[in-house]
Amino acid sequence: MRHFGHISPAVRKGLFHREPGEFGAASPARMLSAALGATLYSPATRPRLADDIIKQAGRGVVSMVLCLEDSIDDSEVTEAEENLVRQFTDLAARGVEVPLLFIRVREPEQITDLVNRLGGSARLLSGFVLPKFTEERGVPFMEALTKAEAATRRRLFAMPVLESPELLHLESRGETLQGIARTVDRYRDRVLALRLGVTDFCSAYGLRRAPDMTAYDVQLVAAVIADVVNVLGRADGTGFTITGPVWEYFRLQERMFKPQLRRSPFLEGRAEELRTELIEHDLDGLLREIELDRANGLLGKTCIHPSHVAPVHALSVVSHEEFSDAQDILRPERGGGGVMRSAYTNKMNEVKPHRAWAERTLLRAEVFGVAKEDVGFVDLLAAGLAE
């Protein structure tokens, strides 16, 4: 699979200076963690889940989480598990390409139980999402994952969700983060990415951000994100990919503030209509949050609605300017450091301080591609939505 693989080769050729690369469930973990993109969540109770998965794959979704936890009622768990087994069996029989599929469980025992019940169709499974992850809760989850790997004889990844009250509360945050760090480091080869449960963070204080605001406007949440990245997202080889929080809104809401989406990038052709559609569906707030995610060290995003996928992927493509800067910084002859004016003559590129950024940028370019010099976010979004 590849990002923007759902659009025609001719359209892709017109958009990309370097097209997105191919990847699959067997690709290196470093590549997969960067390639997750918009990870679409779906309740495991959906009666036509196999059809839904195939449909979303055809729209550009490359990673999905089938949820047995907060998205379903406590009384539905048994039924949802049975449905998952049926739907995986159905998918396996069809023999079609599917996104990277993860199951969000409630308890460690579900991991080994589900793998046993899935039988041969477990080959479609990329791993599990582990809720409310702390050192105490995390170790049993990781041990269960290790047993499931042995039973299936295939690689299975974990995506822990950081969302427990102990992580939010100031007096316990430091100790909780250190415990999480010890656990994920111990099982480093099996941890694909860390996910942030911002809705649970807000819940602990009875908060809910409005569609006009991003997670970074809620100071309690922003502080936790900063501390998580500080401890677990370092660029020195000890860090992990940390994905952006969910955006909750997908339909028209009454506005209090002006739209956050500038008009100037949308002045050509049908683009003004696209801008209006984004604003009407409260996606201008999502676009701003995606940009702030990256500015704060996060990559990819949890999504609960298909309309969020294309904006996440369009904003994940590396611009020609970013690519040019990253290449200049990483030239072998500049290994000793130094400073230079960028090829776009609008900024300073300092080799040593910007090296980690450049390496991350080229990894993102590998999976999301590099836009042509005259191609911007609006072009990429319009193309992604048109298919």
mmCIF file of C-alpha atoms in Angstrom:
data_model
loop_
_atom_site.group_PDB
_atom_site.id
_atom_site.type_symbol
_atom_site.label_atom_id
_atom_site.label_comp_id
_atom_site.label_asym_id
_atom_site.label_seq_id
_atom_site.Cartn_x
_atom_site.Cartn_y
_atom_site.Cartn_z
ATOM 1 C CA MET A 1 0.000 0.000 0.000
ATOM 2 C CA ARG A 2 0.982 3.645 -0.246
ATOM 3 C CA HIS A 3 -0.421 7.016 0.718
ATOM 4 C CA PHE A 4 -2.440 8.609 -2.092
ATOM 5 C CA GLY A 5 -2.517 5.185 -3.709
ATOM 6 C CA HIS A 6 -6.269 5.616 -4.196
ATOM 7 C CA ILE A 7 -5.788 8.429 -6.716
ATOM 8 C CA SER A 8 -4.793 7.793 -10.316
ATOM 9 C CA PRO A 9 -1.101 7.534 -11.259
ATOM 10 C CA ALA A 10 -1.507 10.460 -13.666
ATOM 11 C CA VAL A 11 -2.864 12.742 -10.939
ATOM 12 C CA ARG A 12 -0.163 11.579 -8.527
ATOM 13 C CA LYS A 13 2.528 12.347 -11.074
ATOM 14 C CA GLY A 14 1.223 15.894 -11.368
ATOM 15 C CA LEU A 15 1.280 16.443 -7.613
ATOM 16 C CA PHE A 16 4.528 14.893 -6.424
ATOM 17 C CA HIS A 17 8.170 15.738 -6.910
ATOM 18 C CA ARG A 18 8.822 12.387 -5.203
ATOM 19 C CA GLU A 19 5.853 10.044 -4.892
ATOM 20 C CA PRO A 20 4.954 8.325 -1.605
ATOM 21 C CA GLY A 21 6.760 5.025 -1.167
ATOM 22 C CA GLU A 22 5.147 1.629 -0.807
ATOM 23 C CA PHE A 23 4.956 -0.135 2.547
ATOM 24 C CA GLY A 24 3.127 -3.047 4.143
ATOM 25 C CA ALA A 25 2.649 -4.958 7.351
ATOM 26 C CA ALA A 26 6.103 -6.520 6.967
ATOM 27 C CA SER A 27 7.915 -3.181 6.504
ATOM 28 C CA PRO A 28 10.431 -1.969 9.112
ATOM 29 C CA ALA A 29 8.819 -0.613 12.265
ATOM 30 C CA ARG A 30 10.470 2.781 11.824
ATOM 31 C CA MET A 31 8.774 3.205 8.453
ATOM 32 C CA LEU A 32 5.390 1.915 9.661
ATOM 33 C CA SER A 33 5.347 4.229 12.676
ATOM 34 C CA ALA A 34 5.782 7.223 10.368
ATOM 35 C CA ALA A 35 3.298 5.865 7.815
ATOM 36 C CA LEU A 36 0.306 5.389 10.160
ATOM 37 C CA GLY A 37 -1.154 8.731 9.123
ATOM 38 C CA ALA A 38 -4.811 9.188 10.002
ATOM 39 C CA THR A 39 -5.617 6.083 12.053
ATOM 40 C CA LEU A 40 -9.364 5.607 11.713
ATOM 41 C CA TYR A 41 -11.204 4.111 14.694
ATOM 42 C CA SER A 42 -14.324 1.994 14.224
ATOM 43 C CA PRO A 43 -16.509 0.240 16.823
ATOM 44 C CA ALA A 44 -16.049 -3.519 16.576
ATOM 45 C CA THR A 45 -19.831 -3.958 16.710
ATOM 46 C CA ARG A 46 -20.438 -2.718 13.153
ATOM 47 C CA PRO A 47 -22.337 -5.497 11.339
ATOM 48 C CA ARG A 48 -20.668 -4.825 7.959
ATOM 49 C CA LEU A 49 -17.210 -4.143 9.332
ATOM 50 C CA ALA A 50 -15.395 -6.093 6.598
ATOM 51 C CA ASP A 51 -17.139 -4.007 3.933
ATOM 52 C CA ASP A 52 -16.336 -0.816 5.856
ATOM 53 C CA ILE A 53 -12.639 -1.713 6.026
ATOM 54 C CA ILE A 54 -12.438 -2.359 2.287
ATOM 55 C CA LYS A 55 -14.382 0.825 1.537
ATOM 56 C CA GLN A 56 -12.080 2.980 3.668
ATOM 57 C CA ALA A 57 -8.982 1.371 2.155
ATOM 58 C CA GLY A 58 -10.324 2.478 -1.233
ATOM 59 C CA ARG A 59 -10.519 6.037 0.093
ATOM 60 C CA GLY A 60 -6.902 6.182 1.220
ATOM 61 C CA VAL A 61 -7.037 4.868 4.799
ATOM 62 C CA VAL A 62 -3.871 2.889 5.619
ATOM 63 C CA SER A 63 -4.400 2.170 9.332
ATOM 64 C CA MET A 64 -7.514 1.315 11.335
ATOM 65 C CA VAL A 65 -8.335 0.452 14.936
ATOM 66 C CA LEU A 66 -11.270 -1.844 15.617
ATOM 67 C CA CYS A 67 -12.401 -0.863 19.068
ATOM 68 C CA LEU A 68 -13.620 -3.092 21.903
ATOM 69 C CA GLU A 69 -13.171 -0.404 24.536
ATOM 70 C CA ASP A 70 -14.682 3.069 24.987
ATOM 71 C CA SER A 71 -16.571 3.166 21.684
ATOM 72 C CA ILE A 72 -18.914 0.337 22.723
ATOM 73 C CA ASP A 73 -21.112 -0.315 25.736
ATOM 74 C CA ASP A 74 -19.838 -2.661 28.436
ATOM 75 C CA SER A 75 -22.709 -5.049 27.647
ATOM 76 C CA GLU A 76 -21.629 -5.336 23.990
ATOM 77 C CA VAL A 77 -18.114 -6.724 24.475
ATOM 78 C CA THR A 78 -18.940 -10.411 23.954
ATOM 79 C CA GLU A 79 -21.001 -9.655 20.863
ATOM 80 C CA ALA A 80 -18.268 -7.354 19.514
ATOM 81 C CA GLU A 81 -15.590 -10.022 19.942
ATOM 82 C CA GLU A 82 -17.725 -12.552 18.087
ATOM 83 C CA ASN A 83 -18.341 -10.010 15.342
ATOM 84 C CA LEU A 84 -14.613 -9.338 14.990
ATOM 85 C CA VAL A 85 -13.889 -13.026 14.478
ATOM 86 C CA ARG A 86 -16.615 -13.268 11.800
ATOM 87 C CA GLN A 87 -15.456 -10.134 10.015
ATOM 88 C CA PHE A 88 -11.773 -11.152 9.990
ATOM 89 C CA THR A 89 -12.756 -14.546 8.603
ATOM 90 C CA ASP A 90 -14.759 -12.776 5.893
ATOM 91 C CA LEU A 91 -11.848 -10.469 5.028
ATOM 92 C CA ALA A 92 -9.359 -13.327 4.886
ATOM 93 C CA ALA A 93 -11.634 -15.251 2.496
ATOM 94 C CA ARG A 94 -11.852 -12.294 0.114
ATOM 95 C CA GLY A 95 -8.094 -12.086 -0.300
ATOM 96 C CA VAL A 96 -8.033 -8.300 -0.713
ATOM 97 C CA GLU A 97 -5.471 -5.795 0.515
ATOM 98 C CA VAL A 98 -6.492 -4.245 3.823
ATOM 99 C CA PRO A 99 -5.072 -1.388 5.904
ATOM 100 C CA LEU A 100 -2.871 -2.037 8.907
ATOM 101 C CA LEU A 101 -5.453 -3.398 11.353
ATOM 102 C CA PHE A 102 -5.239 -3.088 15.126
ATOM 103 C CA ILE A 103 -7.693 -4.193 17.808
ATOM 104 C CA ARG A 104 -8.223 -2.006 20.849
ATOM 105 C CA VAL A 105 -8.774 -4.320 23.789
ATOM 106 C CA ARG A 106 -9.836 -3.737 27.376
ATOM 107 C CA GLU A 107 -7.822 -6.370 29.244
ATOM 108 C CA PRO A 108 -4.621 -8.357 28.525
ATOM 109 C CA GLU A 109 -6.500 -11.669 28.427
ATOM 110 C CA GLN A 110 -8.399 -10.526 25.357
ATOM 111 C CA ILE A 111 -5.193 -10.455 23.306
ATOM 112 C CA THR A 112 -4.376 -14.143 23.561
ATOM 113 C CA ASP A 113 -8.029 -15.160 23.484
ATOM 114 C CA LEU A 114 -8.765 -13.225 20.302
ATOM 115 C CA VAL A 115 -5.646 -14.442 18.527
ATOM 116 C CA ASN A 116 -6.666 -18.026 19.254
ATOM 117 C CA ARG A 117 -10.195 -17.432 18.027
ATOM 118 C CA LEU A 118 -9.065 -15.619 14.877
ATOM 119 C CA GLY A 119 -7.054 -18.636 13.758
ATOM 120 C CA GLY A 120 -5.633 -18.196 10.262
ATOM 121 C CA SER A 121 -7.294 -14.817 9.777
ATOM 122 C CA ALA A 122 -4.929 -13.394 12.422
ATOM 123 C CA ARG A 123 -2.502 -12.912 9.526
ATOM 124 C CA LEU A 124 -4.475 -9.731 8.738
ATOM 125 C CA LEU A 125 -3.762 -8.333 12.200
ATOM 126 C CA SER A 126 -0.922 -5.854 12.737
ATOM 127 C CA GLY A 127 -1.300 -5.532 16.500
ATOM 128 C CA PHE A 128 -3.242 -4.198 19.460
ATOM 129 C CA VAL A 129 -4.036 -0.829 20.995
ATOM 130 C CA LEU A 130 -3.564 -0.895 24.770
ATOM 131 C CA PRO A 131 -5.752 1.497 26.793
ATOM 132 C CA LYS A 132 -4.884 3.502 29.921
ATOM 133 C CA PHE A 133 -1.273 2.390 29.707
ATOM 134 C CA THR A 134 0.899 2.710 32.793
ATOM 135 C CA GLU A 135 3.784 0.578 34.061
ATOM 136 C CA GLU A 136 1.472 -1.450 36.270
ATOM 137 C CA ARG A 137 -1.149 -2.024 33.564
ATOM 138 C CA GLY A 138 1.279 -2.091 30.666
ATOM 139 C CA VAL A 139 3.482 -5.030 31.617
ATOM 140 C CA PRO A 140 0.624 -7.611 31.586
ATOM 141 C CA PHE A 141 -0.514 -6.235 28.214
ATOM 142 C CA MET A 142 2.977 -6.562 26.752
ATOM 143 C CA GLU A 143 3.420 -10.056 28.157
ATOM 144 C CA ALA A 144 0.119 -11.090 26.558
ATOM 145 C CA LEU A 145 1.273 -9.604 23.242
ATOM 146 C CA THR A 146 4.495 -11.613 23.443
ATOM 147 C CA LYS A 147 2.483 -14.823 23.945
ATOM 148 C CA ALA A 148 0.231 -13.927 21.014
ATOM 149 C CA GLU A 149 3.273 -13.417 18.803
ATOM 150 C CA ALA A 150 4.564 -16.852 19.720
ATOM 151 C CA ALA A 151 1.161 -18.423 19.024
ATOM 152 C CA THR A 152 0.783 -16.793 15.595
ATOM 153 C CA ARG A 153 4.476 -16.900 14.672
ATOM 154 C CA ARG A 154 4.171 -13.400 13.289
ATOM 155 C CA ARG A 155 5.118 -9.899 14.376
ATOM 156 C CA LEU A 156 2.451 -8.049 16.334
ATOM 157 C CA PHE A 157 2.822 -4.435 17.405
ATOM 158 C CA ALA A 158 1.533 -2.588 20.447
ATOM 159 C CA MET A 159 0.217 0.968 20.421
ATOM 160 C CA PRO A 160 -0.164 2.027 24.069
ATOM 161 C CA VAL A 161 -2.646 4.813 24.783
ATOM 162 C CA LEU A 162 -1.485 7.357 27.358
ATOM 163 C CA GLU A 163 -4.696 8.530 28.999
ATOM 164 C CA SER A 164 -4.721 7.584 32.686
ATOM 165 C CA PRO A 165 -5.515 10.147 35.425
ATOM 166 C CA GLU A 166 -2.109 9.456 37.022
ATOM 167 C CA LEU A 167 -0.506 10.909 33.898
ATOM 168 C CA LEU A 168 -2.664 14.015 34.007
ATOM 169 C CA HIS A 169 -2.345 14.810 37.717
ATOM 170 C CA LEU A 170 0.713 16.925 38.417
ATOM 171 C CA GLU A 171 1.763 15.133 41.614
ATOM 172 C CA SER A 172 1.950 11.723 39.904
ATOM 173 C CA ARG A 173 2.855 12.671 36.334
ATOM 174 C CA GLY A 174 6.627 12.443 36.614
ATOM 175 C CA GLU A 175 6.647 9.032 38.277
ATOM 176 C CA THR A 176 3.985 7.717 35.880
ATOM 177 C CA LEU A 177 5.940 8.896 32.840
ATOM 178 C CA GLN A 178 9.116 7.261 34.107
ATOM 179 C CA GLY A 179 7.255 3.987 34.649
ATOM 180 C CA ILE A 180 5.803 4.130 31.137
ATOM 181 C CA ALA A 181 9.272 4.904 29.756
ATOM 182 C CA ARG A 182 10.753 1.850 31.502
ATOM 183 C CA THR A 183 8.009 -0.400 30.153
ATOM 184 C CA VAL A 184 8.049 0.720 26.515
ATOM 185 C CA ASP A 185 11.848 0.683 26.466
ATOM 186 C CA ARG A 186 11.840 -2.901 27.741
ATOM 187 C CA TYR A 187 9.544 -3.904 24.875
ATOM 188 C CA ARG A 188 10.892 -1.383 22.363
ATOM 189 C CA ASP A 189 10.829 -3.754 19.372
ATOM 190 C CA ARG A 190 7.096 -4.300 19.801
ATOM 191 C CA VAL A 191 5.977 -0.697 20.409
ATOM 192 C CA LEU A 192 5.010 0.893 17.103
ATOM 193 C CA ALA A 193 3.735 4.235 18.403
ATOM 194 C CA LEU A 194 2.311 5.905 21.491
ATOM 195 C CA ARG A 195 -1.172 7.412 21.269
ATOM 196 C CA LEU A 196 -2.598 10.247 23.367
ATOM 197 C CA GLY A 197 -6.043 9.956 24.948
ATOM 198 C CA VAL A 198 -6.885 13.645 25.193
ATOM 199 C CA THR A 199 -10.605 13.024 25.638
ATOM 200 C CA ASP A 200 -9.806 11.143 28.860
ATOM 201 C CA PHE A 201 -7.488 13.956 29.960
ATOM 202 C CA CYS A 202 -10.337 16.434 29.583
ATOM 203 C CA SER A 203 -12.760 14.065 31.301
ATOM 204 C CA ALA A 204 -10.709 14.116 34.500
ATOM 205 C CA TYR A 205 -11.547 17.809 34.900
ATOM 206 C CA GLY A 206 -14.989 17.876 33.284
ATOM 207 C CA LEU A 207 -13.663 19.699 30.217
ATOM 208 C CA ARG A 208 -14.454 19.484 26.525
ATOM 209 C CA ARG A 209 -12.774 21.642 23.921
ATOM 210 C CA ALA A 210 -15.022 23.478 21.463
ATOM 211 C CA PRO A 211 -14.589 23.146 17.678
ATOM 212 C CA ASP A 212 -13.034 26.615 17.630
ATOM 213 C CA MET A 213 -10.185 25.411 19.843
ATOM 214 C CA THR A 214 -7.366 22.923 19.538
ATOM 215 C CA ALA A 215 -5.997 20.613 22.212
ATOM 216 C CA TYR A 216 -3.180 23.127 22.661
ATOM 217 C CA ASP A 217 -5.636 25.832 23.733
ATOM 218 C CA VAL A 218 -6.583 23.709 26.768
ATOM 219 C CA GLN A 219 -3.619 24.403 29.002
ATOM 220 C CA LEU A 220 -4.012 21.292 31.180
ATOM 221 C CA VAL A 221 -3.888 19.125 28.059
ATOM 222 C CA ALA A 222 -1.088 21.082 26.404
ATOM 223 C CA ALA A 223 1.065 20.669 29.513
ATOM 224 C CA VAL A 224 0.643 16.882 29.479
ATOM 225 C CA ILE A 225 1.424 16.639 25.762
ATOM 226 C CA ALA A 226 4.586 18.667 26.306
ATOM 227 C CA ASP A 227 5.723 16.405 29.156
ATOM 228 C CA VAL A 228 4.965 13.221 27.197
ATOM 229 C CA VAL A 229 7.033 14.445 24.254
ATOM 230 C CA ASN A 230 9.767 15.612 26.629
ATOM 231 C CA VAL A 231 10.194 12.146 28.140
ATOM 232 C CA LEU A 232 9.075 9.794 25.344
ATOM 233 C CA GLY A 233 9.567 11.666 22.081
ATOM 234 C CA ARG A 234 13.241 12.579 22.147
ATOM 235 C CA ALA A 235 15.231 12.564 18.908
ATOM 236 C CA ASP A 236 18.321 10.973 20.449
ATOM 237 C CA GLY A 237 17.328 7.407 19.597
ATOM 238 C CA THR A 238 15.448 6.779 22.845
ATOM 239 C CA GLY A 239 12.150 8.278 21.703
ATOM 240 C CA PHE A 240 9.036 6.870 20.061
ATOM 241 C CA THR A 241 6.570 8.122 17.478
ATOM 242 C CA ILE A 242 3.773 9.893 19.351
ATOM 243 C CA THR A 243 0.524 10.422 17.458
ATOM 244 C CA GLY A 244 -1.809 13.402 17.613
ATOM 245 C CA PRO A 245 -5.036 13.428 19.649
ATOM 246 C CA VAL A 246 -8.486 12.787 18.253
ATOM 247 C CA TRP A 247 -10.539 15.605 16.729
ATOM 248 C CA GLU A 248 -14.099 15.123 17.962
ATOM 249 C CA TYR A 249 -16.120 17.240 15.520
ATOM 250 C CA PHE A 250 -17.469 16.397 12.080
ATOM 251 C CA ARG A 251 -20.672 18.361 11.527
ATOM 252 C CA LEU A 252 -21.841 21.946 11.565
ATOM 253 C CA GLN A 253 -21.686 23.700 14.946
ATOM 254 C CA GLU A 254 -22.638 27.235 15.905
ATOM 255 C CA ARG A 255 -19.485 29.366 15.768
ATOM 256 C CA MET A 256 -18.251 31.771 18.401
ATOM 257 C CA PHE A 257 -14.982 32.764 16.685
ATOM 258 C CA LYS A 258 -13.987 33.614 13.134
ATOM 259 C CA PRO A 259 -12.808 30.747 10.900
ATOM 260 C CA GLN A 260 -9.114 29.969 11.316
ATOM 261 C CA LEU A 261 -8.569 29.045 7.660
ATOM 262 C CA ARG A 262 -6.937 31.822 5.626
ATOM 263 C CA ARG A 263 -8.618 32.639 2.317
ATOM 264 C CA SER A 264 -5.463 33.230 0.258
ATOM 265 C CA PRO A 265 -4.444 29.566 -0.324
ATOM 266 C CA PHE A 266 -7.941 28.863 -1.711
ATOM 267 C CA LEU A 267 -8.310 31.602 -4.324
ATOM 268 C CA GLU A 268 -8.068 29.503 -7.489
ATOM 269 C CA GLY A 269 -10.792 27.452 -9.194
ATOM 270 C CA ARG A 270 -13.073 25.372 -6.986
ATOM 271 C CA ALA A 271 -10.761 25.867 -4.024
ATOM 272 C CA GLU A 272 -12.947 28.600 -2.499
ATOM 273 C CA GLU A 273 -15.828 26.104 -2.400
ATOM 274 C CA LEU A 274 -13.514 23.627 -0.686
ATOM 275 C CA ARG A 275 -12.618 26.254 1.929
ATOM 276 C CA THR A 276 -16.321 26.855 2.608
ATOM 277 C CA GLU A 277 -16.964 23.121 2.969
ATOM 278 C CA LEU A 278 -14.086 22.745 5.434
ATOM 279 C CA ILE A 279 -15.338 25.626 7.555
ATOM 280 C CA GLU A 280 -18.942 24.376 7.492
ATOM 281 C CA HIS A 281 -17.798 20.997 8.805
ATOM 282 C CA ASP A 282 -15.564 22.509 11.509
ATOM 283 C CA LEU A 283 -12.456 21.140 9.835
ATOM 284 C CA ASP A 284 -10.567 24.429 9.910
ATOM 285 C CA GLY A 285 -9.945 23.735 13.605
ATOM 286 C CA LEU A 286 -8.709 20.257 12.707
ATOM 287 C CA LEU A 287 -6.267 21.689 10.162
ATOM 288 C CA ARG A 288 -4.814 24.055 12.731
ATOM 289 C CA GLU A 289 -4.482 21.257 15.280
ATOM 290 C CA ILE A 290 -2.648 19.036 12.767
ATOM 291 C CA GLU A 291 -0.121 21.809 12.201
ATOM 292 C CA LEU A 292 0.280 22.276 15.952
ATOM 293 C CA ASP A 293 0.682 18.516 16.395
ATOM 294 C CA ARG A 294 3.735 18.553 14.156
ATOM 295 C CA ALA A 295 5.122 21.727 15.719
ATOM 296 C CA ASN A 296 4.939 19.955 19.094
ATOM 297 C CA GLY A 297 6.641 16.735 17.966
ATOM 298 C CA LEU A 298 3.644 14.531 17.070
ATOM 299 C CA LEU A 299 3.087 12.608 13.828
ATOM 300 C CA GLY A 300 -0.143 11.047 12.586
ATOM 301 C CA LYS A 301 -3.530 11.409 14.256
ATOM 302 C CA THR A 302 -6.339 9.427 15.814
ATOM 303 C CA CYS A 303 -9.499 9.915 13.724
ATOM 304 C CA ILE A 304 -13.097 8.979 14.448
ATOM 305 C CA HIS A 305 -14.629 10.118 11.139
ATOM 306 C CA PRO A 306 -13.609 9.388 7.535
ATOM 307 C CA SER A 307 -13.791 13.098 6.645
ATOM 308 C CA HIS A 308 -10.712 13.695 8.803
ATOM 309 C CA VAL A 309 -8.444 11.354 6.865
ATOM 310 C CA ALA A 310 -7.744 13.437 3.748
ATOM 311 C CA PRO A 311 -6.773 16.616 5.680
ATOM 312 C CA VAL A 312 -4.365 14.651 7.899
ATOM 313 C CA HIS A 313 -2.690 13.046 4.890
ATOM 314 C CA ALA A 314 -2.563 16.232 2.825
ATOM 315 C CA LEU A 315 -0.807 18.080 5.651
ATOM 316 C CA SER A 316 1.598 15.168 6.149
ATOM 317 C CA VAL A 317 3.122 15.474 2.670
ATOM 318 C CA VAL A 318 6.559 17.094 2.770
ATOM 319 C CA SER A 319 6.709 20.387 0.903
ATOM 320 C CA HIS A 320 9.347 20.932 -1.738
ATOM 321 C CA GLU A 321 10.889 23.621 0.477
ATOM 322 C CA GLU A 322 11.113 21.315 3.510
ATOM 323 C CA PHE A 323 12.666 18.602 1.344
ATOM 324 C CA SER A 324 15.220 20.998 -0.093
ATOM 325 C CA ASP A 325 16.249 22.183 3.375
ATOM 326 C CA ALA A 326 16.485 18.642 4.754
ATOM 327 C CA GLN A 327 18.644 17.468 1.852
ATOM 328 C CA ASP A 328 20.992 20.429 2.216
ATOM 329 C CA ILE A 329 21.399 19.843 5.946
ATOM 330 C CA LEU A 330 22.176 16.145 5.520
ATOM 331 C CA ARG A 331 24.709 16.415 2.710
ATOM 332 C CA PRO A 332 27.725 14.212 3.600
ATOM 333 C CA GLU A 333 30.197 17.037 3.090
ATOM 334 C CA ARG A 334 28.426 19.035 5.800
ATOM 335 C CA GLY A 335 28.907 16.430 8.518
ATOM 336 C CA GLY A 336 31.158 18.817 10.430
ATOM 337 C CA GLY A 337 28.413 21.369 10.911
ATOM 338 C CA GLY A 338 28.131 24.953 9.793
ATOM 339 C CA VAL A 339 25.366 27.296 8.744
ATOM 340 C CA MET A 340 23.986 28.219 5.307
ATOM 341 C CA ARG A 341 21.218 30.162 3.670
ATOM 342 C CA SER A 342 18.404 27.912 2.426
ATOM 343 C CA ALA A 343 17.948 27.278 -1.270
ATOM 344 C CA TYR A 344 14.677 29.219 -0.979
ATOM 345 C CA THR A 345 16.749 32.139 0.445
ATOM 346 C CA ASN A 346 14.258 32.735 3.261
ATOM 347 C CA LYS A 347 15.828 31.092 6.290
ATOM 348 C CA MET A 348 19.004 29.862 7.989
ATOM 349 C CA ASN A 349 19.806 26.158 7.955
ATOM 350 C CA GLU A 350 22.198 25.272 10.758
ATOM 351 C CA VAL A 351 23.533 21.767 10.177
ATOM 352 C CA LYS A 352 23.954 20.326 13.669
ATOM 353 C CA PRO A 353 20.849 21.754 15.431
ATOM 354 C CA HIS A 354 18.596 21.009 12.447
ATOM 355 C CA ARG A 355 19.922 17.504 11.719
ATOM 356 C CA ALA A 356 17.300 15.586 13.741
ATOM 357 C CA TRP A 357 14.528 17.611 12.103
ATOM 358 C CA ALA A 358 15.973 16.868 8.677
ATOM 359 C CA GLU A 359 16.168 13.133 9.369
ATOM 360 C CA ARG A 360 12.541 13.054 10.514
ATOM 361 C CA THR A 361 11.502 15.084 7.479
ATOM 362 C CA LEU A 362 13.150 12.662 5.048
ATOM 363 C CA LEU A 363 11.478 9.719 6.796
ATOM 364 C CA ARG A 364 8.114 11.456 6.395
ATOM 365 C CA ALA A 365 8.996 12.142 2.744
ATOM 366 C CA GLU A 366 9.652 8.446 2.240
ATOM 367 C CA VAL A 367 6.098 7.479 3.193
ATOM 368 C CA PHE A 368 4.042 10.606 2.340
ATOM 369 C CA GLY A 369 6.029 11.861 -0.612
ATOM 370 C CA VAL A 370 7.319 15.310 -1.569
ATOM 371 C CA ALA A 371 5.033 17.813 -3.275
ATOM 372 C CA LYS A 372 6.111 19.572 -6.443
ATOM 373 C CA GLU A 373 7.382 23.096 -5.988
ATOM 374 C CA ASP A 374 4.101 24.688 -7.100
ATOM 375 C CA VAL A 375 1.814 22.202 -5.321
ATOM 376 C CA GLY A 376 0.368 23.112 -1.924
ATOM 377 C CA PHE A 377 -1.905 21.637 0.699
ATOM 378 C CA VAL A 378 -5.069 22.731 -1.124
ATOM 379 C CA ASP A 379 -4.076 20.810 -4.268
ATOM 380 C CA LEU A 380 -3.293 17.678 -2.270
ATOM 381 C CA LEU A 381 -6.511 17.875 -0.275
ATOM 382 C CA ALA A 382 -8.673 18.482 -3.346
ATOM 383 C CA ALA A 383 -7.085 15.525 -5.138
ATOM 384 C CA GLY A 384 -7.547 13.250 -2.130
ATOM 385 C CA LEU A 385 -11.207 14.197 -1.777
ATOM 386 C CA ALA A 386 -12.011 13.944 -5.483
ATOM 387 C CA GLU A 387 -11.271 10.224 -5.793
#
